[in-house]
Amino acid sequence: MTNLIQANPVIFALDDDSDDLALLQLLLRKGGVEYPLQLFHDGEEAIAALSKALESSLKALRPLLCFVDVKLSALNGHDVLRWIRAQPALDHLPVVMLSGSQHPRDVTAAVQYGAQCYLTKYPQPAVLREVVDEAERFLQGAPADECFRLPTNQLLVRGRRL
């Protein structure tokens, strides 16, 4: 099994609302997540950071996982997710879509474009801890179909409601 986690991984979080980013950060800390967060306020900023990491072979910065808000002001979250999935070097990056929307169209698009799960805002700290634990398992080589099977009805795995 390949271990894709580097010594100092970070969690990427993308949301155009600073208050939502601050709340996500607080909820992650309350859930016992110790990884540093790299916060982005728009899709272009996040793509630029990931592009820079790709240029340096992801040695300088390897995200453990990426939280992406679905509804962003310019480039939406689904566009960012499609860009991530179009990069072969980011194939193993778990992406968790966050949204205030439970609209089936948003959920279906997230699954179709390759998100590992979809969380409605605002998940409990324990749920976020489970997501991070599953991302660690996935990047340590656990089979994809065994990861992100979390005990909450807020999550989807490849189009199936849990």
PDB file of C-alpha atoms in Angstrom:
ATOM      1  CA  MET A   1       0.000   0.000   0.000  1.00  0.00           C
ATOM      2  CA  THR A   2       1.190   3.441  -0.870  1.00  0.00           C
ATOM      3  CA  ASN A   3       1.242   6.032   1.856  1.00  0.00           C
ATOM      4  CA  LEU A   4       0.457   9.369   0.233  1.00  0.00           C
ATOM      5  CA  ILE A   5       0.431  11.367   3.472  1.00  0.00           C
ATOM      6  CA  GLN A   6       3.511  13.515   3.877  1.00  0.00           C
ATOM      7  CA  ALA A   7       5.031  14.488   7.196  1.00  0.00           C
ATOM      8  CA  ASN A   8       3.157  17.803   7.404  1.00  0.00           C
ATOM      9  CA  PRO A   9      -0.106  17.610   5.471  1.00  0.00           C
ATOM     10  CA  VAL A  10      -2.647  20.428   5.464  1.00  0.00           C
ATOM     11  CA  ILE A  11      -6.386  20.600   4.949  1.00  0.00           C
ATOM     12  CA  PHE A  12      -7.612  22.900   2.192  1.00  0.00           C
ATOM     13  CA  ALA A  13     -10.897  24.718   2.823  1.00  0.00           C
ATOM     14  CA  LEU A  14     -12.600  26.764   0.119  1.00  0.00           C
ATOM     15  CA  ASP A  15     -15.542  29.054   0.857  1.00  0.00           C
ATOM     16  CA  ASP A  16     -16.243  32.610  -0.235  1.00  0.00           C
ATOM     17  CA  ASP A  17     -17.778  33.433   3.150  1.00  0.00           C
ATOM     18  CA  SER A  18     -15.128  34.239   5.779  1.00  0.00           C
ATOM     19  CA  ASP A  19     -17.570  33.456   8.595  1.00  0.00           C
ATOM     20  CA  ASP A  20     -18.224  29.989   7.145  1.00  0.00           C
ATOM     21  CA  LEU A  21     -14.472  29.344   6.921  1.00  0.00           C
ATOM     22  CA  ALA A  22     -14.011  30.457  10.530  1.00  0.00           C
ATOM     23  CA  LEU A  23     -16.857  28.200  11.648  1.00  0.00           C
ATOM     24  CA  LEU A  24     -15.458  25.217   9.727  1.00  0.00           C
ATOM     25  CA  GLN A  25     -12.088  25.856  11.351  1.00  0.00           C
ATOM     26  CA  LEU A  26     -13.717  25.985  14.807  1.00  0.00           C
ATOM     27  CA  LEU A  27     -15.731  22.800  14.183  1.00  0.00           C
ATOM     28  CA  LEU A  28     -12.627  20.946  12.996  1.00  0.00           C
ATOM     29  CA  ARG A  29     -10.732  22.015  16.142  1.00  0.00           C
ATOM     30  CA  LYS A  30     -13.663  20.983  18.352  1.00  0.00           C
ATOM     31  CA  GLY A  31     -13.556  17.620  16.587  1.00  0.00           C
ATOM     32  CA  GLY A  32      -9.904  17.219  17.581  1.00  0.00           C
ATOM     33  CA  VAL A  33      -8.479  17.823  14.111  1.00  0.00           C
ATOM     34  CA  GLU A  34      -4.950  19.172  14.536  1.00  0.00           C
ATOM     35  CA  TYR A  35      -3.884  19.589  10.916  1.00  0.00           C
ATOM     36  CA  PRO A  36      -3.184  23.145   9.774  1.00  0.00           C
ATOM     37  CA  LEU A  37      -5.771  24.676   7.489  1.00  0.00           C
ATOM     38  CA  GLN A  38      -5.068  26.499   4.248  1.00  0.00           C
ATOM     39  CA  LEU A  39      -8.068  28.754   3.665  1.00  0.00           C
ATOM     40  CA  PHE A  40      -9.211  30.005   0.254  1.00  0.00           C
ATOM     41  CA  HIS A  41     -11.926  32.537  -0.500  1.00  0.00           C
ATOM     42  CA  ASP A  42     -12.513  31.751  -4.164  1.00  0.00           C
ATOM     43  CA  GLY A  43     -12.065  28.976  -6.677  1.00  0.00           C
ATOM     44  CA  GLU A  44      -9.353  30.724  -8.658  1.00  0.00           C
ATOM     45  CA  GLU A  45      -7.239  31.155  -5.521  1.00  0.00           C
ATOM     46  CA  ALA A  46      -7.576  27.466  -4.624  1.00  0.00           C
ATOM     47  CA  ILE A  47      -6.780  26.315  -8.169  1.00  0.00           C
ATOM     48  CA  ALA A  48      -3.720  28.588  -8.244  1.00  0.00           C
ATOM     49  CA  ALA A  49      -2.432  27.051  -4.990  1.00  0.00           C
ATOM     50  CA  LEU A  50      -3.048  23.512  -6.229  1.00  0.00           C
ATOM     51  CA  SER A  51      -1.389  24.346  -9.563  1.00  0.00           C
ATOM     52  CA  LYS A  52       1.658  25.664  -7.729  1.00  0.00           C
ATOM     53  CA  ALA A  53       1.767  22.483  -5.651  1.00  0.00           C
ATOM     54  CA  LEU A  54       1.555  20.398  -8.840  1.00  0.00           C
ATOM     55  CA  GLU A  55       4.448  22.337 -10.379  1.00  0.00           C
ATOM     56  CA  SER A  56       6.580  21.453  -7.383  1.00  0.00           C
ATOM     57  CA  SER A  57       5.442  17.818  -7.558  1.00  0.00           C
ATOM     58  CA  LEU A  58       3.296  18.381  -4.468  1.00  0.00           C
ATOM     59  CA  LYS A  59       6.426  18.184  -2.318  1.00  0.00           C
ATOM     60  CA  ALA A  60       5.986  21.603  -0.740  1.00  0.00           C
ATOM     61  CA  LEU A  61       2.312  21.240   0.055  1.00  0.00           C
ATOM     62  CA  ARG A  62       0.244  18.073   0.063  1.00  0.00           C
ATOM     63  CA  PRO A  63      -3.367  18.541   1.062  1.00  0.00           C
ATOM     64  CA  LEU A  64      -4.785  15.696   3.142  1.00  0.00           C
ATOM     65  CA  LEU A  65      -8.234  16.587   1.890  1.00  0.00           C
ATOM     66  CA  CYS A  66     -10.110  19.521   0.460  1.00  0.00           C
ATOM     67  CA  PHE A  67     -13.413  20.976   1.685  1.00  0.00           C
ATOM     68  CA  VAL A  68     -15.156  22.862  -1.140  1.00  0.00           C
ATOM     69  CA  ASP A  69     -18.293  24.971  -0.801  1.00  0.00           C
ATOM     70  CA  VAL A  70     -20.718  24.244  -3.631  1.00  0.00           C
ATOM     71  CA  LYS A  71     -22.011  27.771  -4.114  1.00  0.00           C
ATOM     72  CA  LEU A  72     -19.161  30.188  -4.700  1.00  0.00           C
ATOM     73  CA  SER A  73     -19.512  33.662  -6.180  1.00  0.00           C
ATOM     74  CA  ALA A  74     -17.354  33.276  -9.300  1.00  0.00           C
ATOM     75  CA  LEU A  75     -16.066  29.799 -10.106  1.00  0.00           C
ATOM     76  CA  ASN A  76     -18.488  27.446  -8.334  1.00  0.00           C
ATOM     77  CA  GLY A  77     -17.501  24.458  -6.227  1.00  0.00           C
ATOM     78  CA  HIS A  78     -18.451  21.939  -8.912  1.00  0.00           C
ATOM     79  CA  ASP A  79     -16.113  23.714 -11.349  1.00  0.00           C
ATOM     80  CA  VAL A  80     -13.279  23.480  -8.815  1.00  0.00           C
ATOM     81  CA  LEU A  81     -14.058  19.791  -8.237  1.00  0.00           C
ATOM     82  CA  ARG A  82     -14.027  19.098 -11.999  1.00  0.00           C
ATOM     83  CA  TRP A  83     -10.651  20.875 -12.279  1.00  0.00           C
ATOM     84  CA  ILE A  84      -9.216  18.793  -9.418  1.00  0.00           C
ATOM     85  CA  ARG A  85     -10.447  15.548 -10.998  1.00  0.00           C
ATOM     86  CA  ALA A  86      -8.925  16.555 -14.353  1.00  0.00           C
ATOM     87  CA  GLN A  87      -5.443  16.614 -12.753  1.00  0.00           C
ATOM     88  CA  PRO A  88      -3.996  13.064 -12.694  1.00  0.00           C
ATOM     89  CA  ALA A  89      -1.604  13.998  -9.868  1.00  0.00           C
ATOM     90  CA  LEU A  90      -4.590  14.945  -7.687  1.00  0.00           C
ATOM     91  CA  ASP A  91      -6.451  11.697  -8.299  1.00  0.00           C
ATOM     92  CA  HIS A  92      -5.951  10.656  -4.678  1.00  0.00           C
ATOM     93  CA  LEU A  93      -7.057  13.975  -3.144  1.00  0.00           C
ATOM     94  CA  PRO A  94     -10.280  13.401  -1.194  1.00  0.00           C
ATOM     95  CA  VAL A  95     -12.768  16.190  -1.852  1.00  0.00           C
ATOM     96  CA  VAL A  96     -15.641  16.897   0.519  1.00  0.00           C
ATOM     97  CA  MET A  97     -18.350  19.185  -0.800  1.00  0.00           C
ATOM     98  CA  LEU A  98     -20.002  21.515   1.728  1.00  0.00           C
ATOM     99  CA  SER A  99     -23.293  23.238   1.105  1.00  0.00           C
ATOM    100  CA  GLY A 100     -26.327  24.721   2.728  1.00  0.00           C
ATOM    101  CA  SER A 101     -28.262  23.079  -0.094  1.00  0.00           C
ATOM    102  CA  GLN A 102     -29.675  19.584   0.034  1.00  0.00           C
ATOM    103  CA  HIS A 103     -31.016  19.917  -3.488  1.00  0.00           C
ATOM    104  CA  PRO A 104     -30.656  16.584  -5.323  1.00  0.00           C
ATOM    105  CA  ARG A 105     -29.127  18.403  -8.324  1.00  0.00           C
ATOM    106  CA  ASP A 106     -26.204  19.648  -6.175  1.00  0.00           C
ATOM    107  CA  VAL A 107     -25.684  16.276  -4.512  1.00  0.00           C
ATOM    108  CA  THR A 108     -25.852  14.367  -7.805  1.00  0.00           C
ATOM    109  CA  ALA A 109     -23.369  16.741  -9.448  1.00  0.00           C
ATOM    110  CA  ALA A 110     -20.936  16.369  -6.538  1.00  0.00           C
ATOM    111  CA  VAL A 111     -21.016  12.595  -6.821  1.00  0.00           C
ATOM    112  CA  GLN A 112     -20.863  12.683 -10.636  1.00  0.00           C
ATOM    113  CA  TYR A 113     -17.796  14.927 -10.592  1.00  0.00           C
ATOM    114  CA  GLY A 114     -15.943  12.735  -8.089  1.00  0.00           C
ATOM    115  CA  ALA A 115     -16.483  14.060  -4.562  1.00  0.00           C
ATOM    116  CA  GLN A 116     -15.905  11.529  -1.817  1.00  0.00           C
ATOM    117  CA  CYS A 117     -18.793  12.908   0.205  1.00  0.00           C
ATOM    118  CA  TYR A 118     -21.269  15.739   0.534  1.00  0.00           C
ATOM    119  CA  LEU A 119     -21.944  17.454   3.855  1.00  0.00           C
ATOM    120  CA  THR A 120     -24.688  19.911   4.579  1.00  0.00           C
ATOM    121  CA  LYS A 121     -23.610  22.937   6.567  1.00  0.00           C
ATOM    122  CA  TYR A 122     -22.861  22.769   9.426  1.00  0.00           C
ATOM    123  CA  PRO A 123     -21.726  19.268  10.297  1.00  0.00           C
ATOM    124  CA  GLN A 124     -21.078  18.231  13.866  1.00  0.00           C
ATOM    125  CA  PRO A 125     -17.414  18.225  14.976  1.00  0.00           C
ATOM    126  CA  ALA A 126     -17.519  14.424  15.350  1.00  0.00           C
ATOM    127  CA  VAL A 127     -18.614  14.068  11.702  1.00  0.00           C
ATOM    128  CA  LEU A 128     -15.707  16.250  10.560  1.00  0.00           C
ATOM    129  CA  ARG A 129     -13.323  14.141  12.674  1.00  0.00           C
ATOM    130  CA  GLU A 130     -14.654  11.019  10.942  1.00  0.00           C
ATOM    131  CA  VAL A 131     -14.169  12.599   7.513  1.00  0.00           C
ATOM    132  CA  VAL A 132     -10.535  13.422   8.352  1.00  0.00           C
ATOM    133  CA  ASP A 133      -9.990   9.894   9.720  1.00  0.00           C
ATOM    134  CA  GLU A 134     -11.381   8.417   6.504  1.00  0.00           C
ATOM    135  CA  ALA A 135      -9.158  10.694   4.389  1.00  0.00           C
ATOM    136  CA  GLU A 136      -6.150   9.438   6.357  1.00  0.00           C
ATOM    137  CA  ARG A 137      -7.197   5.808   5.790  1.00  0.00           C
ATOM    138  CA  PHE A 138      -7.723   6.450   2.088  1.00  0.00           C
ATOM    139  CA  LEU A 139      -4.333   8.121   1.637  1.00  0.00           C
ATOM    140  CA  GLN A 140      -2.635   5.340   3.567  1.00  0.00           C
ATOM    141  CA  GLY A 141      -3.859   2.898   0.955  1.00  0.00           C
ATOM    142  CA  ALA A 142      -7.234   1.628   2.137  1.00  0.00           C
ATOM    143  CA  PRO A 143      -9.440   0.696  -0.842  1.00  0.00           C
ATOM    144  CA  ALA A 144     -11.627   3.590  -1.973  1.00  0.00           C
ATOM    145  CA  ASP A 145     -14.819   1.550  -1.639  1.00  0.00           C
ATOM    146  CA  GLU A 146     -14.038   0.993   2.063  1.00  0.00           C
ATOM    147  CA  CYS A 147     -13.538   4.679   2.845  1.00  0.00           C
ATOM    148  CA  PHE A 148     -16.052   7.421   3.533  1.00  0.00           C
ATOM    149  CA  ARG A 149     -18.710   5.024   4.770  1.00  0.00           C
ATOM    150  CA  LEU A 150     -19.576   7.216   7.696  1.00  0.00           C
ATOM    151  CA  PRO A 151     -22.513   6.677  10.051  1.00  0.00           C
ATOM    152  CA  THR A 152     -24.530   9.762   9.202  1.00  0.00           C
ATOM    153  CA  ASN A 153     -27.314  10.424   6.750  1.00  0.00           C
ATOM    154  CA  GLN A 154     -25.599  13.636   5.634  1.00  0.00           C
ATOM    155  CA  LEU A 155     -23.008  11.767   3.606  1.00  0.00           C
ATOM    156  CA  LEU A 156     -23.130  10.192   0.207  1.00  0.00           C
ATOM    157  CA  VAL A 157     -20.793   7.584  -1.150  1.00  0.00           C
ATOM    158  CA  ARG A 158     -20.736   7.313  -4.907  1.00  0.00           C
ATOM    159  CA  GLY A 159     -24.384   8.264  -5.191  1.00  0.00           C
ATOM    160  CA  ARG A 160     -25.747   6.050  -2.423  1.00  0.00           C
ATOM    161  CA  ARG A 161     -27.279   7.635   0.657  1.00  0.00           C
ATOM    162  CA  LEU A 162     -25.918   5.999   3.793  1.00  0.00           C
TER     163      LEU A 162
END
